[in-house]
Short mmCIF file of the C-alpha atoms (twelve columns), coordinates in Angstrom:
data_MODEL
# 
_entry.id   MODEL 
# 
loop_
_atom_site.group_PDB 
_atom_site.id 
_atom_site.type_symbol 
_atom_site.label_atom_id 
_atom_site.label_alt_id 
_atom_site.label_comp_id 
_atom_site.label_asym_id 
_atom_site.label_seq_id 
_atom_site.Cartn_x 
_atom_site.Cartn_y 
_atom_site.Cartn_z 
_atom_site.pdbx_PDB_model_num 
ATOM 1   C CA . UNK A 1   25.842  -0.486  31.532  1 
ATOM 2   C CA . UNK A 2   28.098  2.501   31.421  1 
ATOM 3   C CA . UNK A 3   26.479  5.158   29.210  1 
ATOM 4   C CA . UNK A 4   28.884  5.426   26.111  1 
ATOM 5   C CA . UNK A 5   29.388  9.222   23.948  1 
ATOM 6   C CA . UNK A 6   28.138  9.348   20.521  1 
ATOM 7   C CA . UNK A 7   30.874  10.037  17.956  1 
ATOM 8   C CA . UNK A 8   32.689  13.295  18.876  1 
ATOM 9   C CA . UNK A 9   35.346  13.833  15.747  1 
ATOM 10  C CA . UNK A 10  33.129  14.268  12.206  1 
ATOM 11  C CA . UNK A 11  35.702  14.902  9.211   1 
ATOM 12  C CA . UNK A 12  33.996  17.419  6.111   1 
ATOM 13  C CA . UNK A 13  32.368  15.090  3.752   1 
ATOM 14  C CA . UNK A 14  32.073  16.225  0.311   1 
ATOM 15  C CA . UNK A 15  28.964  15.964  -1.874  1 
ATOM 16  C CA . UNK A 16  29.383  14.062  -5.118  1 
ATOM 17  C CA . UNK A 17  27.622  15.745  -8.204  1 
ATOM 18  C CA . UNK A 18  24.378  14.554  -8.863  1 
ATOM 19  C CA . UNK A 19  23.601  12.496  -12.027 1 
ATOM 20  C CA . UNK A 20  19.585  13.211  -13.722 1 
ATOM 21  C CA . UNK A 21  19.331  11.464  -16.462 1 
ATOM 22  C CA . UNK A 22  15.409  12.894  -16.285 1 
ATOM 23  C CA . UNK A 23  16.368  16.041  -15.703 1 
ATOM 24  C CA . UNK A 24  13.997  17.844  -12.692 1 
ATOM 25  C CA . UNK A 25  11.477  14.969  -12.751 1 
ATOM 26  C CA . UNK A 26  14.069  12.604  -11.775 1 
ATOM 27  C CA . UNK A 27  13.171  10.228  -8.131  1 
ATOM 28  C CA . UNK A 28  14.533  12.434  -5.292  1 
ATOM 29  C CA . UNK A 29  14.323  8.875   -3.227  1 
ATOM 30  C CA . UNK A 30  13.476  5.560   -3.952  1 
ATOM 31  C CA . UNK A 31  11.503  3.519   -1.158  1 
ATOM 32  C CA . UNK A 32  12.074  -0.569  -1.235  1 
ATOM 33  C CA . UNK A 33  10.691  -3.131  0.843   1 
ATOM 34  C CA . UNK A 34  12.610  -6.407  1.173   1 
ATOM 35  C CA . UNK A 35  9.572   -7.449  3.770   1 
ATOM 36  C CA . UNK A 36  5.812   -7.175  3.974   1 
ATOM 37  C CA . UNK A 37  5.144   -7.950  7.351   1 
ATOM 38  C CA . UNK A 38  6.698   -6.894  10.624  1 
ATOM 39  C CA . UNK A 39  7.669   -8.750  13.566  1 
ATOM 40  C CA . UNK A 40  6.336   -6.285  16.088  1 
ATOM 41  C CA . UNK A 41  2.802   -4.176  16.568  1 
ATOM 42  C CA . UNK A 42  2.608   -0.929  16.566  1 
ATOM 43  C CA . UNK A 43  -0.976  1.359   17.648  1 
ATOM 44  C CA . UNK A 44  0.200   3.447   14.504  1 
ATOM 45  C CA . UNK A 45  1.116   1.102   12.313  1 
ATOM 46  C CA . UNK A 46  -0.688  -1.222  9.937   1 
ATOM 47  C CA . UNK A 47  1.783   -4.120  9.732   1 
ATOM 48  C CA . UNK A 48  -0.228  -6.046  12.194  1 
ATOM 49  C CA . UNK A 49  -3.152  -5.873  9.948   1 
ATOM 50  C CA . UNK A 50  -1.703  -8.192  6.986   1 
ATOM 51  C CA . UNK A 51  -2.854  -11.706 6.994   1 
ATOM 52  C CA . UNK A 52  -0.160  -14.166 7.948   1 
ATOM 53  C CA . UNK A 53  -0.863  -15.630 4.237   1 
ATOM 54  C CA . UNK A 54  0.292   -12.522 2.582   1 
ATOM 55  C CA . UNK A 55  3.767   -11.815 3.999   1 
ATOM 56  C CA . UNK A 56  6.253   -12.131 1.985   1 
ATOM 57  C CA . UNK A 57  10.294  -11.588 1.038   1 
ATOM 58  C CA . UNK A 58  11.542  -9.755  -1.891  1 
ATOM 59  C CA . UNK A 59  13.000  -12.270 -4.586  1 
ATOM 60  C CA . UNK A 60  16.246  -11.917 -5.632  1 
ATOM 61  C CA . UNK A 61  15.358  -11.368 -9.316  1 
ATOM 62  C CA . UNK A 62  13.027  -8.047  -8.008  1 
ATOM 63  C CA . UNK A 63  15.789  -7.218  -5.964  1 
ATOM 64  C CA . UNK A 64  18.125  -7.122  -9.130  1 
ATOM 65  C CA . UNK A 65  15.811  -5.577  -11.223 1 
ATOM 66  C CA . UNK A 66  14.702  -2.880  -9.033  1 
ATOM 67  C CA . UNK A 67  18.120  -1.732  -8.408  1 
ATOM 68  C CA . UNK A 68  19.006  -2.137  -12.571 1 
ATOM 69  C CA . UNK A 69  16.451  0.217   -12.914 1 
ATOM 70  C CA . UNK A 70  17.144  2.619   -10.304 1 
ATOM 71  C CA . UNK A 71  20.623  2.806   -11.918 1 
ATOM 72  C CA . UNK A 72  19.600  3.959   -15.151 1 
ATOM 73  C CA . UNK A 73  17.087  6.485   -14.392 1 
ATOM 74  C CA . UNK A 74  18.544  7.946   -11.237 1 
ATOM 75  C CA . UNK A 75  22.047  6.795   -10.478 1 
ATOM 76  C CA . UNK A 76  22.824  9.077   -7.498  1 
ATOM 77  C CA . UNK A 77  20.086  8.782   -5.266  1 
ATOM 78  C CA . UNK A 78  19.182  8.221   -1.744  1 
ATOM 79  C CA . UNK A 79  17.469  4.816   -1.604  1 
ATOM 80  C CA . UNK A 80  15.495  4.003   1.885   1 
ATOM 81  C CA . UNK A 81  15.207  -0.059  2.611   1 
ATOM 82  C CA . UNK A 82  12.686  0.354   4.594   1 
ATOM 83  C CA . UNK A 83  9.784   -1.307  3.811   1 
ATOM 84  C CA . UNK A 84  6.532   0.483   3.085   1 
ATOM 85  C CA . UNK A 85  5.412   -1.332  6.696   1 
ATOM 86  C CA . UNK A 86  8.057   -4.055  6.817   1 
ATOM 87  C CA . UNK A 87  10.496  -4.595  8.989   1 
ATOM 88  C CA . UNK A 88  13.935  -5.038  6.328   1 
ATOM 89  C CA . UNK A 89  15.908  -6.959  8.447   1 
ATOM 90  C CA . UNK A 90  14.049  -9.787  8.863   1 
ATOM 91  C CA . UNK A 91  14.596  -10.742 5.101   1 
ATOM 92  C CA . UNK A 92  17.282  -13.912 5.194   1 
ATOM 93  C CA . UNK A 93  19.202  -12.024 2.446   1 
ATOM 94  C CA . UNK A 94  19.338  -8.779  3.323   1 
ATOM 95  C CA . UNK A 95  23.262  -8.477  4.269   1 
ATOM 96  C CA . UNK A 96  24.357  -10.940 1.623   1 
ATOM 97  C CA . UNK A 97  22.227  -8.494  -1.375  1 
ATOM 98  C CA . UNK A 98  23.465  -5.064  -0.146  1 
ATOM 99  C CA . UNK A 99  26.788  -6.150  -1.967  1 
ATOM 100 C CA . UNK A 100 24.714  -6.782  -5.466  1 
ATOM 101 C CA . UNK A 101 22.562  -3.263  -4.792  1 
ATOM 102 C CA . UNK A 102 26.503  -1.534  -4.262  1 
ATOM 103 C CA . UNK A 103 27.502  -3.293  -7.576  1 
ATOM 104 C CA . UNK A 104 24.640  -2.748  -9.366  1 
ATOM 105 C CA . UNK A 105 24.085  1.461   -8.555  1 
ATOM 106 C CA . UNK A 106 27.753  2.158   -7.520  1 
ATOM 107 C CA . UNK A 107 26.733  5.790   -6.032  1 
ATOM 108 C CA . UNK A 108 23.706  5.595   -4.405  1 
ATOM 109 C CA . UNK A 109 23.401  6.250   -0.523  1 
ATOM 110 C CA . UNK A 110 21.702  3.165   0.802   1 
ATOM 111 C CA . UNK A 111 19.530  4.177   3.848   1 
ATOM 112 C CA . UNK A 112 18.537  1.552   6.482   1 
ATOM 113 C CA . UNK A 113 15.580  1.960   8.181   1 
ATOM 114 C CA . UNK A 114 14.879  -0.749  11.170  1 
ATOM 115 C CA . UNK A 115 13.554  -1.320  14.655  1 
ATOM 116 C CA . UNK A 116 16.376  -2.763  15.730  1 
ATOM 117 C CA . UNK A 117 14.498  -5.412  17.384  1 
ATOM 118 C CA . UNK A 118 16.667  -7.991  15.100  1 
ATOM 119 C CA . UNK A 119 19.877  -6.143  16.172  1 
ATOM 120 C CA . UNK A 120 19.030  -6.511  19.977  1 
ATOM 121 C CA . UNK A 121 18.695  -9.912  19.210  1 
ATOM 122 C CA . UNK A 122 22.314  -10.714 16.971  1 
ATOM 123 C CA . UNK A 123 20.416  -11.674 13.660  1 
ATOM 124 C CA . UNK A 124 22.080  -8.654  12.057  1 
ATOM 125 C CA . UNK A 125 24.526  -6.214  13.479  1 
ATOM 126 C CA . UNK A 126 25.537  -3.049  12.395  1 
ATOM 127 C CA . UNK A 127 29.256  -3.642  10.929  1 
ATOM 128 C CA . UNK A 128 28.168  -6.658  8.655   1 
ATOM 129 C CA . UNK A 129 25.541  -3.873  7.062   1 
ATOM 130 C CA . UNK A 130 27.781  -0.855  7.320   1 
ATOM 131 C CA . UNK A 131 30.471  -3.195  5.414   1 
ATOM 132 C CA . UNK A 132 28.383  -4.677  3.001   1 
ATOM 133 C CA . UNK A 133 27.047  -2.152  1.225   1 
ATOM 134 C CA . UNK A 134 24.730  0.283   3.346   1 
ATOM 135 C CA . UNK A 135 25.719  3.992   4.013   1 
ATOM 136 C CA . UNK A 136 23.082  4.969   6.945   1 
ATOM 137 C CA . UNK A 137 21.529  2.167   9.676   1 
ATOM 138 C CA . UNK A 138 18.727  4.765   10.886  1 
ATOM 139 C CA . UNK A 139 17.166  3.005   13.811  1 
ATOM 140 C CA . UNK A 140 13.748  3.255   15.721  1 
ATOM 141 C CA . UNK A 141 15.034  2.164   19.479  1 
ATOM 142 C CA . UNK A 142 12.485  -0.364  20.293  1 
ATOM 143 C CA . UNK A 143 14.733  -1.087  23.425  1 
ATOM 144 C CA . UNK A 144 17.437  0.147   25.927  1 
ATOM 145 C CA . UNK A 145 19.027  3.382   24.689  1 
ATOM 146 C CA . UNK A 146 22.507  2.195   26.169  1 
ATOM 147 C CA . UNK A 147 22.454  -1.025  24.683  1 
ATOM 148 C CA . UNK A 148 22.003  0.344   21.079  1 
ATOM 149 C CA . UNK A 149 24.792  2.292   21.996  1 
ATOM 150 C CA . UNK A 150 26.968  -0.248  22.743  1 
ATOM 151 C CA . UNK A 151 26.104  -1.939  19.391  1 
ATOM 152 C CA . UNK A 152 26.857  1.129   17.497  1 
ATOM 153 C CA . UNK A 153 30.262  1.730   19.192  1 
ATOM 154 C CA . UNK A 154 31.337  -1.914  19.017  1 
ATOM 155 C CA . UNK A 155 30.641  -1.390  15.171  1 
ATOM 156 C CA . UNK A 156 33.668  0.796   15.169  1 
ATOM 157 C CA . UNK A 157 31.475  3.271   12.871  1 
ATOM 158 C CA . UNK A 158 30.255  6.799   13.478  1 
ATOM 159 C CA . UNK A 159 26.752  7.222   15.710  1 
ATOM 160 C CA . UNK A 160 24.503  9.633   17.812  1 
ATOM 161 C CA . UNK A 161 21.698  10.137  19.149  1 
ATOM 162 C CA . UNK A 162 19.165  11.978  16.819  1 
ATOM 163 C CA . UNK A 163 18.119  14.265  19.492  1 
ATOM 164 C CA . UNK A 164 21.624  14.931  20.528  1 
ATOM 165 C CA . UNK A 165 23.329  15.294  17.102  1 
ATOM 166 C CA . UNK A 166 26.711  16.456  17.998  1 
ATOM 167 C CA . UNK A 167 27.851  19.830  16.206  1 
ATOM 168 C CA . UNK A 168 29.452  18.954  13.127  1 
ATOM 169 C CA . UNK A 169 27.675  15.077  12.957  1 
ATOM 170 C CA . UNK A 170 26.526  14.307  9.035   1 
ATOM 171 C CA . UNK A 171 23.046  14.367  8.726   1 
ATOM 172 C CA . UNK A 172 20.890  10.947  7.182   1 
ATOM 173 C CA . UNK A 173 19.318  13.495  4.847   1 
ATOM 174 C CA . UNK A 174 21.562  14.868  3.151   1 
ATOM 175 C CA . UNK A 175 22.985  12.889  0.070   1 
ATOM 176 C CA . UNK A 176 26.688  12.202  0.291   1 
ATOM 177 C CA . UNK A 177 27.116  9.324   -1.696  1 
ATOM 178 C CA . UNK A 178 28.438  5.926   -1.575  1 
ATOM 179 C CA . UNK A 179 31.062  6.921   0.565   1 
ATOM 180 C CA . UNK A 180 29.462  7.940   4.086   1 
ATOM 181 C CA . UNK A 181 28.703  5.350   6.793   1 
ATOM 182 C CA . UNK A 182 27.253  6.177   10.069  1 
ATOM 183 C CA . UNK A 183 24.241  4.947   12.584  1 
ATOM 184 C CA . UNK A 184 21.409  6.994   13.930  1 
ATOM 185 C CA . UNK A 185 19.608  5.920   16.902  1 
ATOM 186 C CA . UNK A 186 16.538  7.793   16.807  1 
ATOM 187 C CA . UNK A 187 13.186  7.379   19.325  1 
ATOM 188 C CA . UNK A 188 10.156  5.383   18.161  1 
ATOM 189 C CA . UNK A 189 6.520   6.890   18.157  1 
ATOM 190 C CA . UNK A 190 5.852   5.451   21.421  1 
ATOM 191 C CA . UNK A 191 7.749   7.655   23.229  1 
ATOM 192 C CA . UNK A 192 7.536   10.614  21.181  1 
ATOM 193 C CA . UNK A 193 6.118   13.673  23.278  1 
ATOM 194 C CA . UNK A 194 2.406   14.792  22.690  1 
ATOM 195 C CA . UNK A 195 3.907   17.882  20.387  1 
ATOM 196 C CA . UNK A 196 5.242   15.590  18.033  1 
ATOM 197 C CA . UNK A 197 2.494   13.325  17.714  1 
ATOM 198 C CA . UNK A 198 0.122   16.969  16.751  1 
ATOM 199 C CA . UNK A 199 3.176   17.916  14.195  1 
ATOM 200 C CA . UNK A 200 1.367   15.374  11.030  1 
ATOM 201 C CA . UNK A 201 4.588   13.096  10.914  1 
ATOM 202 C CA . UNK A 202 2.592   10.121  11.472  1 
ATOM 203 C CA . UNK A 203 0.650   9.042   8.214   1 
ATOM 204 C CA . UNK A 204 -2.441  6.677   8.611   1 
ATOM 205 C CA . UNK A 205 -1.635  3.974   5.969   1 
ATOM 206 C CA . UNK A 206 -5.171  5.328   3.620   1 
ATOM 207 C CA . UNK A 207 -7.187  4.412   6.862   1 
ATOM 208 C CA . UNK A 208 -6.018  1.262   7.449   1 
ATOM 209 C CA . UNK A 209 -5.206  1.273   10.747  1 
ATOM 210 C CA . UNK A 210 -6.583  -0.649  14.081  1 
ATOM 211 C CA . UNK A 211 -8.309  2.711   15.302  1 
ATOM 212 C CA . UNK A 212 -8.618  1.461   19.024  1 
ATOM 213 C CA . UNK A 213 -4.797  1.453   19.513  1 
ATOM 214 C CA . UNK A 214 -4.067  4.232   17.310  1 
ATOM 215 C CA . UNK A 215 -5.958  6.610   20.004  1 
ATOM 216 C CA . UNK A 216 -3.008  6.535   21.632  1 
ATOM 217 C CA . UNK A 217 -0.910  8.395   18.945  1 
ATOM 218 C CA . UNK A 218 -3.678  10.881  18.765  1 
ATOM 219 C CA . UNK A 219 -4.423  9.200   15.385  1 
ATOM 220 C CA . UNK A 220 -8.461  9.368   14.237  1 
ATOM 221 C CA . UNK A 221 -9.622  8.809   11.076  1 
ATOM 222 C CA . UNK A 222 -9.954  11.510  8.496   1 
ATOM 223 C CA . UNK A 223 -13.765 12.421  7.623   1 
ATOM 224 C CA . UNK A 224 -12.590 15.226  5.673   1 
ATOM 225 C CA . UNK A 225 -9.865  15.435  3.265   1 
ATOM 226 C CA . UNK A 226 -7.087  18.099  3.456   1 
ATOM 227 C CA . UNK A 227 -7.489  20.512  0.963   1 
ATOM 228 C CA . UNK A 228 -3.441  20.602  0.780   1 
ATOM 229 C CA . UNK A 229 -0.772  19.720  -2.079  1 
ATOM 230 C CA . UNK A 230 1.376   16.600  -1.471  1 
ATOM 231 C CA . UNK A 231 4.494   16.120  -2.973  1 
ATOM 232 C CA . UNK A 232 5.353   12.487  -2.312  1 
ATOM 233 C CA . UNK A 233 4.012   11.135  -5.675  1 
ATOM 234 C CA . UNK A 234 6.489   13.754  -7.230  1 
ATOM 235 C CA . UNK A 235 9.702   12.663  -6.119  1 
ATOM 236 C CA . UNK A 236 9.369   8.950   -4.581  1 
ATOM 237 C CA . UNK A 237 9.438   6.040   -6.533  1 
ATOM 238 C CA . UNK A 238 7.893   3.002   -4.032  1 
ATOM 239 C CA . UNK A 239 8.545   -0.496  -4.699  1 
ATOM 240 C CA . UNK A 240 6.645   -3.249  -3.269  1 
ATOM 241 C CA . UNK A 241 8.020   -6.544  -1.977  1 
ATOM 242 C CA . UNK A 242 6.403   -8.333  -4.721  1 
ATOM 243 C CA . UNK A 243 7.706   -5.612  -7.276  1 
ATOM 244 C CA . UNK A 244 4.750   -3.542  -7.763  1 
ATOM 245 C CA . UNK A 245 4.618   0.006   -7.981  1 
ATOM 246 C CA . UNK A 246 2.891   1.893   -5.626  1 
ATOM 247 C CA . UNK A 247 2.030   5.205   -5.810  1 
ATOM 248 C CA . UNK A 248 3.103   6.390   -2.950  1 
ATOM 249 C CA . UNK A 249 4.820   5.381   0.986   1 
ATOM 250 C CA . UNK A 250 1.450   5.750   2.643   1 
ATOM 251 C CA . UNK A 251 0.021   2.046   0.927   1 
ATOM 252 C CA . UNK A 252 0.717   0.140   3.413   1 
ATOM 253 C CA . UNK A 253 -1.346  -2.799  2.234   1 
ATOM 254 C CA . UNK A 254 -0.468  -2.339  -0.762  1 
ATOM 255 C CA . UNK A 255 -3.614  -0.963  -2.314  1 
ATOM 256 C CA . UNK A 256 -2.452  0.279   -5.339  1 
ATOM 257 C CA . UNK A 257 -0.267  -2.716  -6.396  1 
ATOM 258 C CA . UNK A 258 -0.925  -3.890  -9.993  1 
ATOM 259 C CA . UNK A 259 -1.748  0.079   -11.180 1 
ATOM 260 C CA . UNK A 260 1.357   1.267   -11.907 1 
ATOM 261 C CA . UNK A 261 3.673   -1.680  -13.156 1 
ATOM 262 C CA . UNK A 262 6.047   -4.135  -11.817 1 
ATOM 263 C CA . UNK A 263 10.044  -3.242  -11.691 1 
ATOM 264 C CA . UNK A 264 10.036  -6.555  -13.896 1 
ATOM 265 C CA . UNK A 265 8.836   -4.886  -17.089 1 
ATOM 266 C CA . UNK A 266 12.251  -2.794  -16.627 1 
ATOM 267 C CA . UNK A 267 13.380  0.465   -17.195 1 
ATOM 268 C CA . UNK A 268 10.370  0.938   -20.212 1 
ATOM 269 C CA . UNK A 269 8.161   0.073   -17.933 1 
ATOM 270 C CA . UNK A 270 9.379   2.370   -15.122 1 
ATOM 271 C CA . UNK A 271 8.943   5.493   -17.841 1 
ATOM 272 C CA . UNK A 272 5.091   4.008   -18.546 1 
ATOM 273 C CA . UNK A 273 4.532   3.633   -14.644 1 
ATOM 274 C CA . UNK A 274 6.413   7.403   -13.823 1 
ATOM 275 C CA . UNK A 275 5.281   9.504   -16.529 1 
ATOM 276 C CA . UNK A 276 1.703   7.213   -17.344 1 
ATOM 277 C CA . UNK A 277 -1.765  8.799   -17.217 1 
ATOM 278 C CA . UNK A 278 -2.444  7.475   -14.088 1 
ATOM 279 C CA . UNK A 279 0.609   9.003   -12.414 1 
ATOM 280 C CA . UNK A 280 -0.106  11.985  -13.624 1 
ATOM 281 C CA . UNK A 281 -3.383  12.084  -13.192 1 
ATOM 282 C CA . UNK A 282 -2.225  11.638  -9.387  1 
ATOM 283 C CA . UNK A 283 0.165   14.582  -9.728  1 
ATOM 284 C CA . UNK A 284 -2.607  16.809  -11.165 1 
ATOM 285 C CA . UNK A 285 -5.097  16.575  -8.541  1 
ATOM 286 C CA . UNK A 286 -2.496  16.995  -5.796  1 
ATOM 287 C CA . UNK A 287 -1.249  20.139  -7.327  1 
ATOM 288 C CA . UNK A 288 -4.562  21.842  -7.642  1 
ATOM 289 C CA . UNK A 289 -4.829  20.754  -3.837  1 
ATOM 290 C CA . UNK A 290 -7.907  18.108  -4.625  1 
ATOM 291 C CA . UNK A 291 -6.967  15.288  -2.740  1 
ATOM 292 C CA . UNK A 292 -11.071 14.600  -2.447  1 
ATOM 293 C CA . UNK A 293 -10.853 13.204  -5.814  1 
ATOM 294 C CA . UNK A 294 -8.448  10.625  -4.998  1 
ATOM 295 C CA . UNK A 295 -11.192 8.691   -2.852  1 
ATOM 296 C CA . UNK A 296 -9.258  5.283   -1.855  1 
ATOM 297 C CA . UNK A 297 -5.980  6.846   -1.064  1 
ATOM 298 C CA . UNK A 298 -5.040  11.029  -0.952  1 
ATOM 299 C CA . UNK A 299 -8.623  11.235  0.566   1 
ATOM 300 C CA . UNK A 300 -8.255  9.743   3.623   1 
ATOM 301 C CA . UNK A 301 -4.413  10.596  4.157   1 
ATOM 302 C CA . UNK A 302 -3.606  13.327  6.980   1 
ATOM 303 C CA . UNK A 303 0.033   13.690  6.079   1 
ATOM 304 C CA . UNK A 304 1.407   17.235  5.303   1 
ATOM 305 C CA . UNK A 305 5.234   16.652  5.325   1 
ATOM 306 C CA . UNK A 306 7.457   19.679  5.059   1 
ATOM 307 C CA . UNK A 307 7.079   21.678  2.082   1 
ATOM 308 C CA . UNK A 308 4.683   19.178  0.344   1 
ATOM 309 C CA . UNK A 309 3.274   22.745  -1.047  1 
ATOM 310 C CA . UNK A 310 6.281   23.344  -3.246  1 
ATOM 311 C CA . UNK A 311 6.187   22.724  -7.030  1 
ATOM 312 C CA . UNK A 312 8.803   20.261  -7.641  1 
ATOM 313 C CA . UNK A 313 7.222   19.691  -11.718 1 
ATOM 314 C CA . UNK A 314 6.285   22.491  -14.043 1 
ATOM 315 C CA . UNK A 315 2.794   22.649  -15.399 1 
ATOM 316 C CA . UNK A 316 3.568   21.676  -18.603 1 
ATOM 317 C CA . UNK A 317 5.441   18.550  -17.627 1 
ATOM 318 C CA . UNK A 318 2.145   17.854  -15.857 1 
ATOM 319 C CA . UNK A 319 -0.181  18.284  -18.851 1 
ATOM 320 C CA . UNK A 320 1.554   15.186  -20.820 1 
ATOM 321 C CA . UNK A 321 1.476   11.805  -20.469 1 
ATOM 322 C CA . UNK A 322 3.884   8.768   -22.265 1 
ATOM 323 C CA . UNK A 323 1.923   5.768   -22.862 1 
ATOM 324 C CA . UNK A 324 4.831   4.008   -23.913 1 
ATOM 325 C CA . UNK A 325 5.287   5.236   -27.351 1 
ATOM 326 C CA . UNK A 326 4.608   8.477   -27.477 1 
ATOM 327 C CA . UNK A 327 3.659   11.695  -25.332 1 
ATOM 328 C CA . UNK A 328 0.063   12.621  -25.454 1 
# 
């Protein structure tokens, strides 16, 4: 296969004004996962550790209310489908409900996350996404470089590599609204240099991982925890495929489910699971760097992701709580 260019010609996009209806504490991101389970195993994953029993596919009625929610409290926002450890494109729906997510949160950027292992294979393709609703297909190449390629030119829609991002190329991380649409064709873990693998991209799902094939990845587990601020829990709301909260992308199995709410209680019950004593309680031992004290989850989690030392909150929006009634 003849090797094909990446997108040369990238028109100025303009940035649409963001919308906060909670002010500074309002979701940078918001993480959904349409699957729990994964059709591929990874050494540095923890997808192949779910019993076949528990997979699952988001129901239409979470998907709904999950995006009715995200509407109201943070209506211009990046949202990843991406699945905590799910693979999205394996749900049936996925292409049909990106139209109702569009209709629902008219100027969100809708961020794709996949292995493309379903694209290799024509279940989904690129335009059909791209058309129905999503802004960004950011894909893992778990396959030939050129023959991604070829699927992303045949889309007719903007692509490059993400190691050779051409000049003026939009970047998946910046938030342009509803109105960009490109594909990035980035390189899996497997083949990521040694460097990279030392750099703390890689979380470790809380220590759920199998350990034997994670010594590949130069992934052990972690005896000590970090004494180091995380802000994850401060700008990312998570929502399971069952419509839990959970408190942050790191559960893969899903530890935390049944703490912090379900997107079915609405957007009440998002305030009670986002500003609740438990959440906070989260936020406050993370910001005085005690991750120790979060034994089943912060403890055991090696990831330091850029600037997760900055103070996104003030103190004082850290030292109240809303139990659903009032602030205490």
């Amino acid at each position: 296969m003849n090797k094909i260019k990446p997108t040369i010609y990238w028109p100025k996009l303009k940035s649409i004004k963001r919308i906060k209806p909670l002010g500074n504490t309002s979701p940078w991101a918001w993480i959904i996962e349409p699957s729990f389970g994964c059709n591929i195993k990874c050494g540095h994953c923890c997808a192949e550790l779910i019993p076949e029993e528990k997979k699952m596919f988001m129901s239409r009625e979470t998907w709904v209310s999950t995006f009715e929610i995200l509407n109201a409290v943070s209506p211009t926002v990046r949202v990843d489908i991406c699945g905590i450890v799910g693979e999205p494109t394996l749900h049936p729906h996925l292409t049909e409900w990106l139209s109702i997510a569009r209709k629902l949160a008219p100027l969100i950027q809708i961020q794709i996350t996949t292995n493309g292992t379903t694209l290799l294979k024509g279940k989904v393709n690129y335009k059909s996404l791209l058309d129905a609703g999503a802004n960004i297909v950011y894909t893992d190449q778990y396959g030939p470089h050129a023959t991604f390629e070829k699927l992303a030119f045949d889309s007719g829609y903007p692509f490059y590599q993400y190691y050779n991002k051409p000049r003026d190329a939009w970047s998946p991380w910046t938030f342009y609204g509803p109105h960009l649409k490109m594909i990035v064709l980035q390189e899996h873990p497997g083949t990521w240099p040694k460097s990279r693998l030392k750099s703390g991209l890689l979380g470790n799902w809380y220590g759920h991982l199998n350990w034997e094939r994670a010594k590949r990845f130069g992934m052990t587990p972690v005896t000590k925890p970090l004494v180091r601020r995380c802000n994850q829990p401060f700008l990312y709301v998570n929502v399971a495929s069952d419509g839990h909260y959970l408190m942050c992308c790191q559960d893969g199995m899903h530890t935390t489910a049944g703490q912090y709410g379900n997107v079915s209680e609405g957007v009440e019950g998002f305030r009670k699971f986002w500003y609740g004593e438990r959440m906070q309680r989260v936020r406050g031992h993370l910001r005085n760097k005690d991750r120790a004290a979060l034994v089943d989850s912060c403890a055991k989690c090696p990831v330091t992701p850029s600037r997760c030392d900055y103070k996104h909150w003030t103190d004082k929006q850290l030292s109240v709580y809303w139990n659903g009634k009032e602030w205490l």
